[in-house]
XYZ file of C-alpha atoms in Angstrom:
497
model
C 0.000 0.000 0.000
C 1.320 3.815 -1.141
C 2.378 6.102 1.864
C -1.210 6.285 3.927
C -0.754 10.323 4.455
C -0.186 10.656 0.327
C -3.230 8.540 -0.296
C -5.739 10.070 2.238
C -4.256 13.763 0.762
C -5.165 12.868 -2.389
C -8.532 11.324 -1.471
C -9.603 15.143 -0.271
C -8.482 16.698 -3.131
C -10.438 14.674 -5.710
C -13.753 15.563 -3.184
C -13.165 19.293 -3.861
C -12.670 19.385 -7.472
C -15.337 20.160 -9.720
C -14.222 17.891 -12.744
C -11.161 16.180 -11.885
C -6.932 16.552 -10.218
C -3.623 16.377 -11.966
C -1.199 14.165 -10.941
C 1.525 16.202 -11.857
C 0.210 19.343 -10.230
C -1.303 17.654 -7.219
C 2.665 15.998 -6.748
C 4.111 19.753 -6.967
C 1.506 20.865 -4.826
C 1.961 18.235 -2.273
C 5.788 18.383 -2.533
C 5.856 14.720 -3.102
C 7.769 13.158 -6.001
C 5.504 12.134 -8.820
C 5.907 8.653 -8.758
C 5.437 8.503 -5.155
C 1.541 9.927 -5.893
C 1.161 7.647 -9.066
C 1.727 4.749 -6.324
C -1.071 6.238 -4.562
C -3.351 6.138 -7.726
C -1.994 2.453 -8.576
C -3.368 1.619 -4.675
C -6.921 3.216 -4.880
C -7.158 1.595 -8.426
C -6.876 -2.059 -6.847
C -9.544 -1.261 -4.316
C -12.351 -0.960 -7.301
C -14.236 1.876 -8.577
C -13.266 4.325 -6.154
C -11.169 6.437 -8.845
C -11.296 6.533 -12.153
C -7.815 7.506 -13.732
C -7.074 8.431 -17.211
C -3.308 8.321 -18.431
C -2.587 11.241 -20.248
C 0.789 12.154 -22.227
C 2.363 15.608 -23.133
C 5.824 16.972 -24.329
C 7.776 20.052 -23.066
C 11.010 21.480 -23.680
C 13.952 20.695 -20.578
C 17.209 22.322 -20.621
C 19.782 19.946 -20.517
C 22.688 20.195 -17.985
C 24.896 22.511 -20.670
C 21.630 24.189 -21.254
C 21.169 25.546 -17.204
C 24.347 26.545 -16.857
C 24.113 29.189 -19.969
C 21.065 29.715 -18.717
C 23.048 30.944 -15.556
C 25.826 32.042 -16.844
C 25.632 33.261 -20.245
C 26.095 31.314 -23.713
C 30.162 30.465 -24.425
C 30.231 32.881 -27.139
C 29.251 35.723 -24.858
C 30.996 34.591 -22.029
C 34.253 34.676 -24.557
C 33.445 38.442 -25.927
C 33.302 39.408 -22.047
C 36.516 37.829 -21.569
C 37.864 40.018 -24.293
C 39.995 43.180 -23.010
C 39.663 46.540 -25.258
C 43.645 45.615 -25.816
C 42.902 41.955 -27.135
C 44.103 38.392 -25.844
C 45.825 35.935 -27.069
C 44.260 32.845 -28.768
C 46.184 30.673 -26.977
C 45.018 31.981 -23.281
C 41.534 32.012 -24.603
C 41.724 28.552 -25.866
C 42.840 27.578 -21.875
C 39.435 28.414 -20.548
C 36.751 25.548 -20.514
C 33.792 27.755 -22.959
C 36.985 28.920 -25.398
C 37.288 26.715 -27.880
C 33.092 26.832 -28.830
C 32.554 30.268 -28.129
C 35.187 30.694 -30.238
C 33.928 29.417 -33.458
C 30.533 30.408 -32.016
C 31.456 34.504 -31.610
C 33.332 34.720 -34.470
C 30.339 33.361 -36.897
C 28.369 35.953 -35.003
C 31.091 38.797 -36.366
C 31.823 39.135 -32.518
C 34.987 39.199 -32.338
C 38.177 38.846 -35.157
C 42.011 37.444 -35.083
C 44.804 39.367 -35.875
C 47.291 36.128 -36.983
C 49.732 38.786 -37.830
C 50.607 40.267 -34.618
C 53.935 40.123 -32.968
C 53.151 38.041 -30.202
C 51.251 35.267 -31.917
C 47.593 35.041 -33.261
C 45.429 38.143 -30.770
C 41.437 37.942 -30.503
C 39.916 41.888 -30.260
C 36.199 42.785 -29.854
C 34.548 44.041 -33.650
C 31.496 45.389 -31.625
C 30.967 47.282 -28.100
C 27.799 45.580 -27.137
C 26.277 41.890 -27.909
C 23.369 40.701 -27.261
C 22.842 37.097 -25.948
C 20.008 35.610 -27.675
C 20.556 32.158 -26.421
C 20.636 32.467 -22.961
C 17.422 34.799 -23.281
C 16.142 31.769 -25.219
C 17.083 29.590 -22.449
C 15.540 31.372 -19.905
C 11.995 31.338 -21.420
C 12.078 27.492 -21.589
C 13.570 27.222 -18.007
C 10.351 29.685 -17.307
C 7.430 27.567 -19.105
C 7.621 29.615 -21.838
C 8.583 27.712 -24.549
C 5.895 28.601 -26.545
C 7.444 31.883 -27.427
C 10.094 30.321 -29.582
C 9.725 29.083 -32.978
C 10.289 25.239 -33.604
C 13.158 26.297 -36.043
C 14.781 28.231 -33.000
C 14.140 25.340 -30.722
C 15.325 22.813 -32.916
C 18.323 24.925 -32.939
C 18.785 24.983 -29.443
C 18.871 21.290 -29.667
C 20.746 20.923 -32.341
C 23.408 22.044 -29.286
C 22.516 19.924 -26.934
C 21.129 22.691 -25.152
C 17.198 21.758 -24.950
C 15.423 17.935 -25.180
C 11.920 17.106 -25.851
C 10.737 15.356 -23.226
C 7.370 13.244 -22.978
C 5.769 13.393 -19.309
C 3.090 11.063 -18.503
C 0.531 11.889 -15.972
C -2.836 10.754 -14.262
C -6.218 12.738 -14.637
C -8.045 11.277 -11.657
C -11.244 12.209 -11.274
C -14.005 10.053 -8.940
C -15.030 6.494 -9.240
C -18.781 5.469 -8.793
C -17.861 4.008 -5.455
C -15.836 7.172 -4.484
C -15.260 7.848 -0.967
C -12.811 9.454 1.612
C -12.592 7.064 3.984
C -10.611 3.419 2.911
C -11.836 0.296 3.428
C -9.995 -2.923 3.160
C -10.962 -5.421 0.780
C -11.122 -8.804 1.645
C -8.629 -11.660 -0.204
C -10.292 -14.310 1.349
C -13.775 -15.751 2.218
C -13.025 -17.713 5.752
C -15.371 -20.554 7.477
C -15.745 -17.668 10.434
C -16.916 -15.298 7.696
C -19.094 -18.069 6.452
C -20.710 -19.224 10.467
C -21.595 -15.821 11.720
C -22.417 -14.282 8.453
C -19.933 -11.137 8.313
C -19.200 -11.901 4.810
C -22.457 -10.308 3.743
C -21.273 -7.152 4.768
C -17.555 -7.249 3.607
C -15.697 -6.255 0.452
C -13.728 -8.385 -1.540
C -11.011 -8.313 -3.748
C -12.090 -9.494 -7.352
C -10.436 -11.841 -8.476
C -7.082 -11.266 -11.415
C -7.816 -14.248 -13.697
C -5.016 -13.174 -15.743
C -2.490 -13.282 -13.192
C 0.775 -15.879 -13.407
C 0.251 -18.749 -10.938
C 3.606 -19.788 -9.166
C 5.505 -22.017 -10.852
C 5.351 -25.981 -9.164
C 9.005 -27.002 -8.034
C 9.972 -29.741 -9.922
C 13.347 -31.302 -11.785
C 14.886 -30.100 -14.427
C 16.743 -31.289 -17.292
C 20.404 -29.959 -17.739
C 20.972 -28.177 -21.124
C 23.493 -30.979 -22.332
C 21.083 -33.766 -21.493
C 18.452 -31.636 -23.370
C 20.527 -31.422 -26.270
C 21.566 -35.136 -25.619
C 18.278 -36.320 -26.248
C 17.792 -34.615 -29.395
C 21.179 -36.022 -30.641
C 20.062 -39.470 -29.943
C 16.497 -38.856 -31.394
C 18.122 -37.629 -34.740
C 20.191 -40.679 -34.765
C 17.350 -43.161 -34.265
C 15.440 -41.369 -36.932
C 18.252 -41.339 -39.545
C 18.153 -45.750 -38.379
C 21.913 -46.048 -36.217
C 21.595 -48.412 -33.441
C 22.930 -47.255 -30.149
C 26.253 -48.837 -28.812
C 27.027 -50.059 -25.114
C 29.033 -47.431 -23.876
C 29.002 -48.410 -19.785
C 32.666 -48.572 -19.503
C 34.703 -45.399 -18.835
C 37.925 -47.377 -17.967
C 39.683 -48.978 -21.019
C 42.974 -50.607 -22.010
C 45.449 -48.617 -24.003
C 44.777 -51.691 -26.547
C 41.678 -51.200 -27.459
C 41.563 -47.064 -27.044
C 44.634 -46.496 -29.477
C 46.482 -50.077 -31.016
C 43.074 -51.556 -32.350
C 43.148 -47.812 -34.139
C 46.358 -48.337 -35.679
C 47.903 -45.395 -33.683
C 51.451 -45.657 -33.088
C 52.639 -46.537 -29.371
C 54.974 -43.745 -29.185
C 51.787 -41.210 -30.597
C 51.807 -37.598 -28.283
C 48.406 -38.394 -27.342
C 49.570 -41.750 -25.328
C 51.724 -39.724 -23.124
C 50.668 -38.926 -19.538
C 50.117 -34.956 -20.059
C 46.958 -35.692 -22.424
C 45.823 -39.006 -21.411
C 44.827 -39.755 -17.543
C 46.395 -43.567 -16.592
C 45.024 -45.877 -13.555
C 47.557 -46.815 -11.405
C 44.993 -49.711 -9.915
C 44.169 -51.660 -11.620
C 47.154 -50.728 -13.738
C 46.757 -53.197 -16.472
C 44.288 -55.030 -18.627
C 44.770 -59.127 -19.141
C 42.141 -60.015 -21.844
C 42.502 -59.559 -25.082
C 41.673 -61.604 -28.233
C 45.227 -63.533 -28.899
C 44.754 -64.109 -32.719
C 43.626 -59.946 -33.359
C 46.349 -58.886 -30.462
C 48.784 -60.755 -33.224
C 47.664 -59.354 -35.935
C 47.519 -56.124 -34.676
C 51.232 -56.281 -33.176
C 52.467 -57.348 -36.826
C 50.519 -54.504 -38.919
C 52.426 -51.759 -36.524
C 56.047 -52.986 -36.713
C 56.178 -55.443 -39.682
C 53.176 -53.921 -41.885
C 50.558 -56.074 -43.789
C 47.419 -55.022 -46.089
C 49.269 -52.795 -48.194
C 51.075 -50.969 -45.692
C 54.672 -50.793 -44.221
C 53.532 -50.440 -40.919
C 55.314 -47.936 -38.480
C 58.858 -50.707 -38.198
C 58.835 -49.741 -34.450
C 59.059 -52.797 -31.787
C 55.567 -53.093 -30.575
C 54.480 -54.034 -26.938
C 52.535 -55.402 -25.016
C 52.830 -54.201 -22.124
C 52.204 -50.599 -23.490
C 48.939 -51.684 -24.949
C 47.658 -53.353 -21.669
C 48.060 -50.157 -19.621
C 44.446 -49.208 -18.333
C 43.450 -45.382 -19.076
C 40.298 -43.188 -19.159
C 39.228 -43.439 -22.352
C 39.674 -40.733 -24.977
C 37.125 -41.452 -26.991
C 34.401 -43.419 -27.157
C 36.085 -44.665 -30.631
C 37.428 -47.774 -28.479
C 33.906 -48.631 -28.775
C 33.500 -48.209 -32.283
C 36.692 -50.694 -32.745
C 35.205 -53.436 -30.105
C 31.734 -53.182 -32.077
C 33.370 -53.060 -35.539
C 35.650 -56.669 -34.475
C 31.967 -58.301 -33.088
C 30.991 -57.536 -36.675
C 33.879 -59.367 -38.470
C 33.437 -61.663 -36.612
C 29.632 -62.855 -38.045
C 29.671 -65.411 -40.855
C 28.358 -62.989 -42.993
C 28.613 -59.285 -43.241
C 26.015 -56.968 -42.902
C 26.038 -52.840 -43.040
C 25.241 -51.108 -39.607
C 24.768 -47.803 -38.646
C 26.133 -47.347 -34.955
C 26.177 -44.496 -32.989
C 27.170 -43.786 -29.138
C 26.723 -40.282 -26.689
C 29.064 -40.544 -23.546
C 31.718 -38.943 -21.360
C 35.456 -39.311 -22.472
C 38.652 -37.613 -20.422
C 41.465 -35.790 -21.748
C 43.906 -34.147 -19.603
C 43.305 -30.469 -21.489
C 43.991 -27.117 -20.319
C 40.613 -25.258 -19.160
C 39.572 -22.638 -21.073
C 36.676 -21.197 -22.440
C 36.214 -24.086 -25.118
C 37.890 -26.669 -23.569
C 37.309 -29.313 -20.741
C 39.109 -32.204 -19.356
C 36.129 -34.256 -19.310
C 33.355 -34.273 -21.892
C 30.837 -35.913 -24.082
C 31.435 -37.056 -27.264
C 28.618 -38.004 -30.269
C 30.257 -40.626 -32.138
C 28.768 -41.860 -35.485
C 29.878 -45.024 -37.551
C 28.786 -46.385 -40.633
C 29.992 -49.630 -42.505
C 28.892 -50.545 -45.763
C 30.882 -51.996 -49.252
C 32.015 -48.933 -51.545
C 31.382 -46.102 -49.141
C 33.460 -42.394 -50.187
C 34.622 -39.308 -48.419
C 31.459 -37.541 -50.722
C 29.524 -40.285 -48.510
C 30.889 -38.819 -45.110
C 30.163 -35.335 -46.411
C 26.549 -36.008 -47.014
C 25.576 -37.746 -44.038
C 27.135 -35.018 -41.999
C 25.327 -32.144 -43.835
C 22.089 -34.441 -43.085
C 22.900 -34.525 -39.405
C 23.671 -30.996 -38.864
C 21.094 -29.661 -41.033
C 18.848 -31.607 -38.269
C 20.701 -29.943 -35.726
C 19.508 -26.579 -37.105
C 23.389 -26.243 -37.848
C 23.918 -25.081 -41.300
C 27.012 -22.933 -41.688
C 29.901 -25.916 -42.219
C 33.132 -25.894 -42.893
C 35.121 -28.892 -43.504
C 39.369 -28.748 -43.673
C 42.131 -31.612 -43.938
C 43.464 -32.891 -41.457
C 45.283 -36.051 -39.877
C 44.224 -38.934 -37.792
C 46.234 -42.176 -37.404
C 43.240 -44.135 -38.080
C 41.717 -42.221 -40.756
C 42.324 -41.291 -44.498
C 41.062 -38.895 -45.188
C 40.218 -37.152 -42.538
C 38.152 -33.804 -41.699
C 37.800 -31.248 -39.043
C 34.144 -30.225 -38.788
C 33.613 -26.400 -37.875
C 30.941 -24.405 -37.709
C 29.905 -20.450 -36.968
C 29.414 -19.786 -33.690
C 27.122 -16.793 -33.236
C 28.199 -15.767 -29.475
C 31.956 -15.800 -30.088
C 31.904 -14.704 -33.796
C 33.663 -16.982 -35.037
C 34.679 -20.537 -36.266
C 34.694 -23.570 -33.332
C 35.737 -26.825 -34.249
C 32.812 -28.737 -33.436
C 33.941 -32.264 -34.648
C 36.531 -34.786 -36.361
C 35.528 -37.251 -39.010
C 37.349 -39.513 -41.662
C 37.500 -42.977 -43.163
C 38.836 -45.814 -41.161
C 42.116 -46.769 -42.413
C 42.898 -51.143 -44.185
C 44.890 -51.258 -41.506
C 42.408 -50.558 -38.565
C 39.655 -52.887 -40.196
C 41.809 -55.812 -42.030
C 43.077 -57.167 -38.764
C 39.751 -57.429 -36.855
C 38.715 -59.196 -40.441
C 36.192 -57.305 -42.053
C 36.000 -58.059 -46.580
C 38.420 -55.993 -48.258
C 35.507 -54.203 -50.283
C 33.999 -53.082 -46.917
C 34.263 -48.986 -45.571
C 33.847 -47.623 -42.689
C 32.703 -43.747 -42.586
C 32.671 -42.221 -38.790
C 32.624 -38.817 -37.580
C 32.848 -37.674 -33.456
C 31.862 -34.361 -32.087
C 31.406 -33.140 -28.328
C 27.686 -32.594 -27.212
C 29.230 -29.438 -25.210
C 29.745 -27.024 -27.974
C 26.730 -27.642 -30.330
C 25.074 -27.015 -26.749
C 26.795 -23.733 -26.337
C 26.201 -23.001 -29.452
C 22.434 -23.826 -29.244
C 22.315 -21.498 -26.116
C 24.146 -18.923 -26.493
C 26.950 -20.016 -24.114
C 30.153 -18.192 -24.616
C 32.320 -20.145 -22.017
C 32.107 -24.244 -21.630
C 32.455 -23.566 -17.868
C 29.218 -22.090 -17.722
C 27.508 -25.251 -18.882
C 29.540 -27.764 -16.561
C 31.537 -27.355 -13.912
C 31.397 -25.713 -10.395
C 30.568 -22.649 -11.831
C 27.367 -23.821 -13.456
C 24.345 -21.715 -12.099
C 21.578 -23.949 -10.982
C 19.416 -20.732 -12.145
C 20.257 -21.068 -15.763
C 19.360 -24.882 -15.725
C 15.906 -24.075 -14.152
C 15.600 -21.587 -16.932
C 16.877 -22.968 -19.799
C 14.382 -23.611 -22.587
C 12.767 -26.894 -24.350
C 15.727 -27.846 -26.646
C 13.966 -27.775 -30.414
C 17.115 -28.420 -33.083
C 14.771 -27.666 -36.024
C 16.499 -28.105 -39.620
């Protein structure tokens, strides 16, 4: 409820008037601020008809802070000419006070005053006239008056033009009396109670009508995280475009599987302990497939399948060193072996969303844990044109159309692509995935047919996200710094193509 002494003023004022009270003049009159007697209005509003109030808007002319002080003071051209001595002064002295340098320009396109850049001691400023007449501040003065209405709109516009005068639009109440008008207040009721109801007072109270439109408070509830939002969507997308989900339950995995099945090289910069995080119990895996363990072993130091190899001495007691996984390509390669091993091949379409672990630098892209979207396809006679098309597909379903694709290398792939795309938040490109086709000498050994591809691409879920919402930093989205706030608030996830 408004100030009680504001409201009950007001209240008396209304009875007296013939036809109706400003709120504007009844705030001067009162010596209130303005919006402290609109509050009143807004209060007798909500008890019913007991005011009617009408909002009303007008424009008048304020001078702006520059504006009072010539108003005070004088304009900076006059205030220059009285500076002026009958013997001159120097431009240089005049340019040293704070109204010199417009009054300058100002008095001399009024013929005020004139230089004399010949004289001995450096450019001199002398008066052309004995007398001036300062039109602006007189100007000014009639608008600080309420007389604005004297001056034409060219020489107001002028004024402005100066940043001397703005137009300013007021808005005010004209409250005249409601058909339940009265002076003294009376509470409405909010609530119709059983002892209302038993001795029959409610017959002689007022209530509050009800505000249908008014927001009911929101039930407490879960809800989702943005990744898991966008997670679902990812895994709807794949389901539509028919890939069948792989089990992706074990965050531990041998060094084997997570980089020799791949054909990458033991002594590969991403096997070393400053970008891969190694268990130290259980420290080493035991069971492996003997014949594919051989097989692999011979492609990397002897060579096989049309390749040389890498003619290194391969071991194996590298490959049974347990690590968090770095992708969830280890997967891919235990999936793509359970298929060579059928009788007879068939094409699949596989696809996996789960957390892998890189020992990264934090930034504001970058994470040492994450999810990664991992896609696979195998089928006889598939191309790199393939790999470009079914990515365009799954982005455009994203609502992610602005891809670029550029070369890159992968010990497992050839070709291989970098996936980038625009983000809007950061303006500019973030690498939002890697993709390529799986190398003879990652699929031979497992034994898949000769005549059989394998297309894959892998992405994280945490930067489409933050693209999706707007999210300049990763840390925002996971982390300790995450604000609980932003998860309550964030939207339905809709990745519309």
């Amino acid at each position: 409820m408004a100030d009680t002494g504001v409201v009950e003023t007001l209240l008396r004022r209304i009875e007296k008037a013939d036809d109706g009270v400003d709120s504007l003049e009844a705030a001067a009159s009162l010596g209130v601020d303005h919006q402290v007697l609109v509050g009143a209005v807004k209060s007798l509003q909500a008890l019913g008809d007991l005011i009617s109030a009408e909002l009303r808007s007008s424009k008048h002319w304020e001078l702006s802070g520059e504006g009072t002080e010539i108003a005070e003071q004088g304009s900076h051209e006059a205030r220059v000419f009285g500076s002026i001595p009958p013997e001159g002064l120097a431009q240089s002295e005049l340019m040293k006070l704070s109204f010199g340098k417009i009054g300058f320009s100002k008095a001399m396109s009024s013929k005020w005053i004139r230089v004399d850049k010949a004289h001995e001691g450096g450019p001199r400023i002398f008066r052309t006239v004995e007398s001036i007449e300062d039109q602006v501040r007189e100007k000014l003065l009639l608008v600080q008056r309420g007389n604005s209405s004297h001056l034409e709109e060219k020489e107001k516009n002028e004024l402005k033009k100066r940043k001397l005068l703005s137009e300013v639009t007021v808005k005010s109440y004209w409250i005249t009396k409601g058909s339940s008008f009265s002076t003294t207040i009376t509470k409405q009721e909010t609530e119709l109670t059983p002892e209302m109801i038993a001795n029959g007072s409610w017959k002689e109270k007022k209530f509050k009508p009800y505000n249908f439109e008014a927001m009911g408070v929101a039930p407490d509830s879960g809800h989702m995280h943005p990744l898991m939002k966008v997670r679902t969507q990812f895994r709807q997308i794949f389901l539509e475009m028919g890939f069948t989900e792989m089990p992706t339950n074990n965050f531990i995995e041998s060094s084997f599987w997570n980089f020799d099945s791949l054909f990458q090289p033991q002594q590969h910069p991403a096997r070393d302990q400053h970008d891969t995080f190694f268990l130290s119990d259980p420290a080493l895996a035991h069971e492996f497939p003997q014949d594919y363990l051989q097989r692999v072993k011979k492609v990397h130091s002897e060579g096989g399948y049309g390749s040389q190899g890498y003619k290194y001495d391969w071991k194996v007691e590298e490959a049974q060193k347990n690590i968090l996984r770095t992708h969830t390509t280890a997967v891919s390669a235990r999936m793509l072996y359970k298929l060579a091993q059928q009788e007879k091949f068939t094409p699949v379409k596989y696809f996996s969303i789960d957390r892998v672990f890189r020992n990264e630098t934090l930034d504001a892209t970058h994470l040492a844990e994450f999810h990664q979207i991992e896609g696979v396809v195998a089928d006889r006679g598939l191309t790199l044109g393939d790999l470009m098309g079914i990515l365009h597909a799954f982005f455009t379903k994203l609502g992610i159309t602005k891809l670029r694709f550029k070369p890159a290398y992968n010990p497992y792939t050839e070709p291989s692509m970098e996936v980038f795309s625009y983000h809007e938040g950061l303006k500019k490109w973030v690498e939002v995935g890697n993709s390529g086709v799986f190398r003879p000498e990652m699929l031979l050994p497992m034994g898949l047919p000769e005549d059989v591809s394998v297309i894959a691409w892998g992405l994280s879920l945490e930067r489409p996200t933050m693209i999706k919402y707007g999210i300049n930093n990763i840390r925002e989205l996971v982390g300790h710094k995450v604000n609980l706030q932003m998860v309550y608030d964030s939207p339905v996830c809709r990745l519309e193509s």
